[in-house]
Coordinates of C-alpha atoms and ligand atoms in Angstrom, one line a residue:
M1 CA -1.2 19.9 -9.7
S2 CA -0.1 23.4 -8.7
A3 CA -1.8 25.5 -6.0
S4 CA -4.1 28.5 -7.1
S5 CA -6.2 31.0 -5.5
H6 CA -9.1 30.6 -8.1
Q7 CA -12.4 29.5 -6.8
P8 CA -13.0 25.7 -7.5
E9 CA -14.7 25.0 -10.8
V10 CA -15.4 21.4 -11.7
E11 CA -17.0 21.7 -15.1
D12 CA -13.6 20.9 -16.7
G13 CA -13.7 17.4 -14.8
I14 CA -12.1 16.0 -11.8
E15 CA -8.8 14.4 -11.5
V16 CA -7.2 12.4 -8.6
V17 CA -3.6 12.1 -7.7
P18 CA -1.9 10.7 -4.7
L19 CA -1.6 13.0 -1.8
T20 CA 2.2 13.6 -1.3
A21 CA 4.2 16.0 1.1
A22 CA 4.2 18.4 -1.8
F23 CA 0.4 18.9 -1.6
C24 CA 0.2 19.1 2.2
N25 CA 0.1 22.8 2.3
V26 CA -3.0 22.9 -0.1
A27 CA -4.4 20.0 2.0
S28 CA -4.0 21.8 5.2
A29 CA -5.9 24.7 3.7
L30 CA -8.6 22.6 2.6
H31 CA -8.8 21.0 6.0
A32 CA -9.1 24.4 7.8
E33 CA -12.1 25.4 5.4
G34 CA -13.9 22.2 5.9
F35 CA -13.7 21.9 9.6
E36 CA -14.0 25.5 11.0
D37 CA -15.2 24.5 14.4
Q38 CA -12.5 21.9 15.1
D39 CA -8.8 21.9 15.4
C40 CA -7.2 21.6 12.0
W41 CA -4.1 19.8 10.7
S42 CA -1.1 21.8 9.7
A43 CA 1.0 20.9 6.7
D44 CA 3.6 19.5 8.9
E45 CA 1.1 17.4 10.8
M46 CA -0.2 16.0 7.5
I47 CA 3.3 15.2 6.4
A48 CA 3.9 13.3 9.6
L49 CA 0.6 11.3 9.2
L50 CA 1.4 10.4 5.6
D51 CA 4.8 9.1 6.9
V52 CA 3.3 6.5 9.0
P53 CA 3.5 2.9 7.3
G54 CA 0.1 2.0 5.6
A55 CA -0.9 5.8 5.5
F56 CA -2.0 7.4 2.1
G57 CA -4.2 9.8 0.5
F58 CA -5.6 11.3 -2.8
L59 CA -6.1 14.9 -3.7
A60 CA -8.7 15.9 -6.3
F61 CA -8.3 18.8 -8.4
A62 CA -9.7 20.6 -11.5
P63 CA -7.2 20.6 -14.2
G64 CA -6.1 23.9 -15.5
N65 CA -5.3 24.9 -19.0
E66 CA -2.1 26.2 -20.2
A67 CA -3.3 27.8 -23.4
E68 CA -5.9 29.8 -21.2
N69 CA -3.4 30.4 -18.4
R70 CA -5.4 28.6 -15.9
L71 CA -3.9 26.8 -13.1
D72 CA -5.0 23.5 -11.5
I73 CA -7.6 24.1 -8.7
P74 CA -7.5 21.9 -5.7
L75 CA -10.9 20.5 -4.8
G76 CA -10.5 18.1 -1.9
F77 CA -8.5 15.3 -0.4
I78 CA -8.8 12.0 1.7
Q79 CA -6.4 10.7 4.0
M80 CA -6.4 7.1 5.0
Q81 CA -4.6 4.7 7.4
A82 CA -4.3 0.9 6.5
V83 CA -3.3 -1.7 9.0
L84 CA -3.2 -5.2 7.8
D85 CA -6.6 -5.9 6.1
E86 CA -8.5 -3.0 7.6
A87 CA -8.3 0.8 6.7
E88 CA -9.7 3.9 8.5
I89 CA -10.8 7.2 6.8
N90 CA -8.8 9.8 9.0
T91 CA -10.5 12.5 6.9
I92 CA -12.2 13.6 3.8
V93 CA -12.9 17.2 2.8
V94 CA -14.0 19.1 -0.2
A95 CA -13.8 22.7 -0.9
K96 CA -17.1 24.6 -0.1
E97 CA -17.6 25.7 -3.6
A98 CA -16.9 22.3 -5.2
R99 CA -19.4 20.2 -3.0
K100 CA -22.4 18.3 -4.3
R101 CA -20.6 17.6 -7.5
G102 CA -19.1 14.2 -7.0
V103 CA -15.7 15.2 -5.7
A104 CA -15.9 13.1 -2.4
R105 CA -17.4 10.0 -4.4
K106 CA -14.3 10.2 -6.8
L107 CA -11.9 10.3 -3.8
L108 CA -13.6 7.3 -2.1
S109 CA -13.7 5.5 -5.4
A110 CA -9.8 5.9 -5.9
T111 CA -9.3 4.9 -2.3
F112 CA -11.3 1.8 -2.6
D113 CA -9.5 0.7 -5.7
R114 CA -6.2 1.2 -4.0
L115 CA -7.4 -0.7 -0.8
R116 CA -8.5 -3.6 -3.0
E117 CA -5.3 -3.6 -4.7
T118 CA -3.5 -4.1 -1.5
G119 CA -5.7 -6.6 -0.1
V120 CA -7.8 -4.5 2.4
G121 CA -11.3 -5.8 2.7
R122 CA -12.8 -3.6 5.3
V123 CA -13.1 0.3 5.8
L124 CA -14.0 2.0 9.1
L125 CA -14.7 5.7 9.9
E126 CA -16.0 7.9 12.6
V127 CA -18.4 10.8 11.8
A128 CA -20.0 13.4 13.9
D129 CA -23.6 12.4 14.3
D130 CA -24.6 16.0 13.5
N131 CA -22.7 15.9 10.2
A132 CA -25.6 15.2 7.9
P133 CA -23.8 15.7 4.5
A134 CA -21.0 13.3 5.5
I135 CA -23.2 10.7 6.8
A136 CA -25.4 10.9 3.6
L137 CA -22.1 10.5 1.5
Y138 CA -20.9 7.4 3.6
R139 CA -24.3 5.8 3.3
D140 CA -24.6 6.5 -0.3
C141 CA -21.1 4.9 -0.8
G142 CA -22.1 1.7 1.0
F143 CA -21.1 2.4 4.6
A144 CA -23.4 1.1 7.4
E145 CA -23.6 2.2 11.0
I146 CA -22.1 -0.3 13.4
G147 CA -21.7 1.7 16.7
R148 CA -21.7 5.1 18.4
R149 CA -18.9 6.7 20.6
K150 CA -20.4 9.0 23.1
R151 CA -19.2 12.5 23.2
Y152 CA -16.2 11.6 21.0
Y153 CA -15.8 15.1 19.4
R154 CA -15.3 18.4 21.3
R155 CA -16.1 21.5 19.2
K156 CA -14.1 24.9 19.6
S157 CA -17.3 26.1 21.5
G158 CA -16.9 23.2 24.0
R159 CA -19.8 21.3 22.8
E160 CA -19.4 17.4 22.7
V161 CA -20.9 15.6 19.9
D162 CA -21.2 11.7 19.5
A163 CA -19.6 9.9 16.8
L164 CA -21.0 7.3 14.6
V165 CA -18.8 4.2 13.7
M166 CA -19.4 3.2 10.1
E167 CA -18.1 0.3 8.1
R168 CA -17.9 -1.0 4.6
D169 CA -17.0 -4.3 3.4
L170 CA -14.9 -3.8 0.2
G171 CA -16.0 -7.3 -1.0
A172 CA -19.6 -6.3 -0.9
C173 CA -21.4 -5.4 -4.3
V174 CA -22.9 -1.9 -4.1
L175 CA -25.1 -1.1 -7.3
G176 CA -25.6 2.5 -8.6
W177 CA -22.5 4.4 -7.9
G178 CA -19.8 2.6 -10.1
D179 CA -16.8 2.1 -7.6
Ligands
COA1 C1 -19.0 15.5 3.2 C2 -18.3 15.9 2.1 C3 -16.8 15.6 2.1 C4 -19.0 15.6 0.8 O1 -18.2 16.0 -0.3 P1 -19.1 16.2 -1.7 O2 -17.9 16.2 -2.8 O3 -20.0 17.3 -1.6 O4 -19.9 14.9 -1.9 P2 -20.4 14.3 -3.3 O5 -20.7 15.5 -4.2 O6 -19.4 13.3 -3.9 O7 -21.6 13.5 -2.9 C5 -21.9 12.1 -3.1 C6 -23.2 11.8 -2.4 O8 -23.1 12.0 -0.9 C7 -24.3 12.5 -0.4 N1 -24.1 14.0 -0.1 C8 -23.0 14.7 -0.1 N2 -23.4 16.0 0.3 C9 -24.7 16.1 0.7 C10 -25.5 17.0 1.3 N3 -25.1 18.1 1.6 N4 -26.6 16.6 1.6 C11 -27.2 15.4 1.3 N5 -26.5 14.5 0.7 C12 -25.2 14.6 0.4 C13 -25.2 12.4 -1.6 O9 -25.9 11.2 -1.6 C14 -24.4 12.5 -2.8 O10 -24.9 11.9 -3.9 P3 -25.9 12.8 -4.9 O11 -25.1 14.1 -5.3 O12 -25.9 11.9 -6.1 O13 -27.1 13.2 -4.3 C15 -18.2 17.7 2.1 O14 -19.6 18.0 2.4 C16 -17.3 18.1 3.1 O15 -16.0 18.3 2.8 N6 -17.8 18.6 4.3 C17 -16.8 19.1 5.4 C18 -15.8 18.1 5.9 C19 -16.5 16.8 6.4 O16 -17.4 16.9 7.2 N7 -15.8 15.7 6.1 C20 -16.3 14.4 6.6 C21 -15.6 14.1 8.1 S1 -16.2 12.6 8.6

């Protein structure tokens, strides 16, 4: 995977690789694009996050084509923190032009595989209660609401937004999305 300024196109397929320090500049740019109304993570902050024991992530990209002189195109990433048998989704973001094409679903699938391999049975996350696409994604991928944190997020405008706390048991069988 190499960085590129092309617009994301996913018709060539979606590939997923571990998120390493080498990709943190790309991931930081995706994060800024995905969270325009929040403070975003710099590449250095991401490298520090990935350095914590139990932290990992995946980067999705559309593979380029050497013969056609096309570079790989970054599509999105997920960053996770596992502690013992639980894990939390710190963030997941997909480039605007690549949304609604299964990129987030693929990132979550790779993440669940990795968590199962390492004996993690429960995944938790917080999502702003006004973030309908993300809530729909999580519900679609087997998460259920288990709580609410009042005024958990503060937007750049100063507006405060509740967070929904969602959970998924990785041992549960969810039909229809093939993770
Ligand atoms: C939320 C986000 C990651 C979804 O990424 P995505 O690649 O577009 O999601 P997918 O294409 O894999 O969608 C999988 C499922 O999620 C649901 N979904 C995703 N986006 C949706 C939308 N805009 N409206 C309704 N449902 C949506 C659908 O059920 C979809 O399945 P379908 O395509 O078969 O209908 C993306 O919109 C994003 O980056 N948003 C900004 C950052 C963000 O809010 N991150 C979450 C923070 S908690």
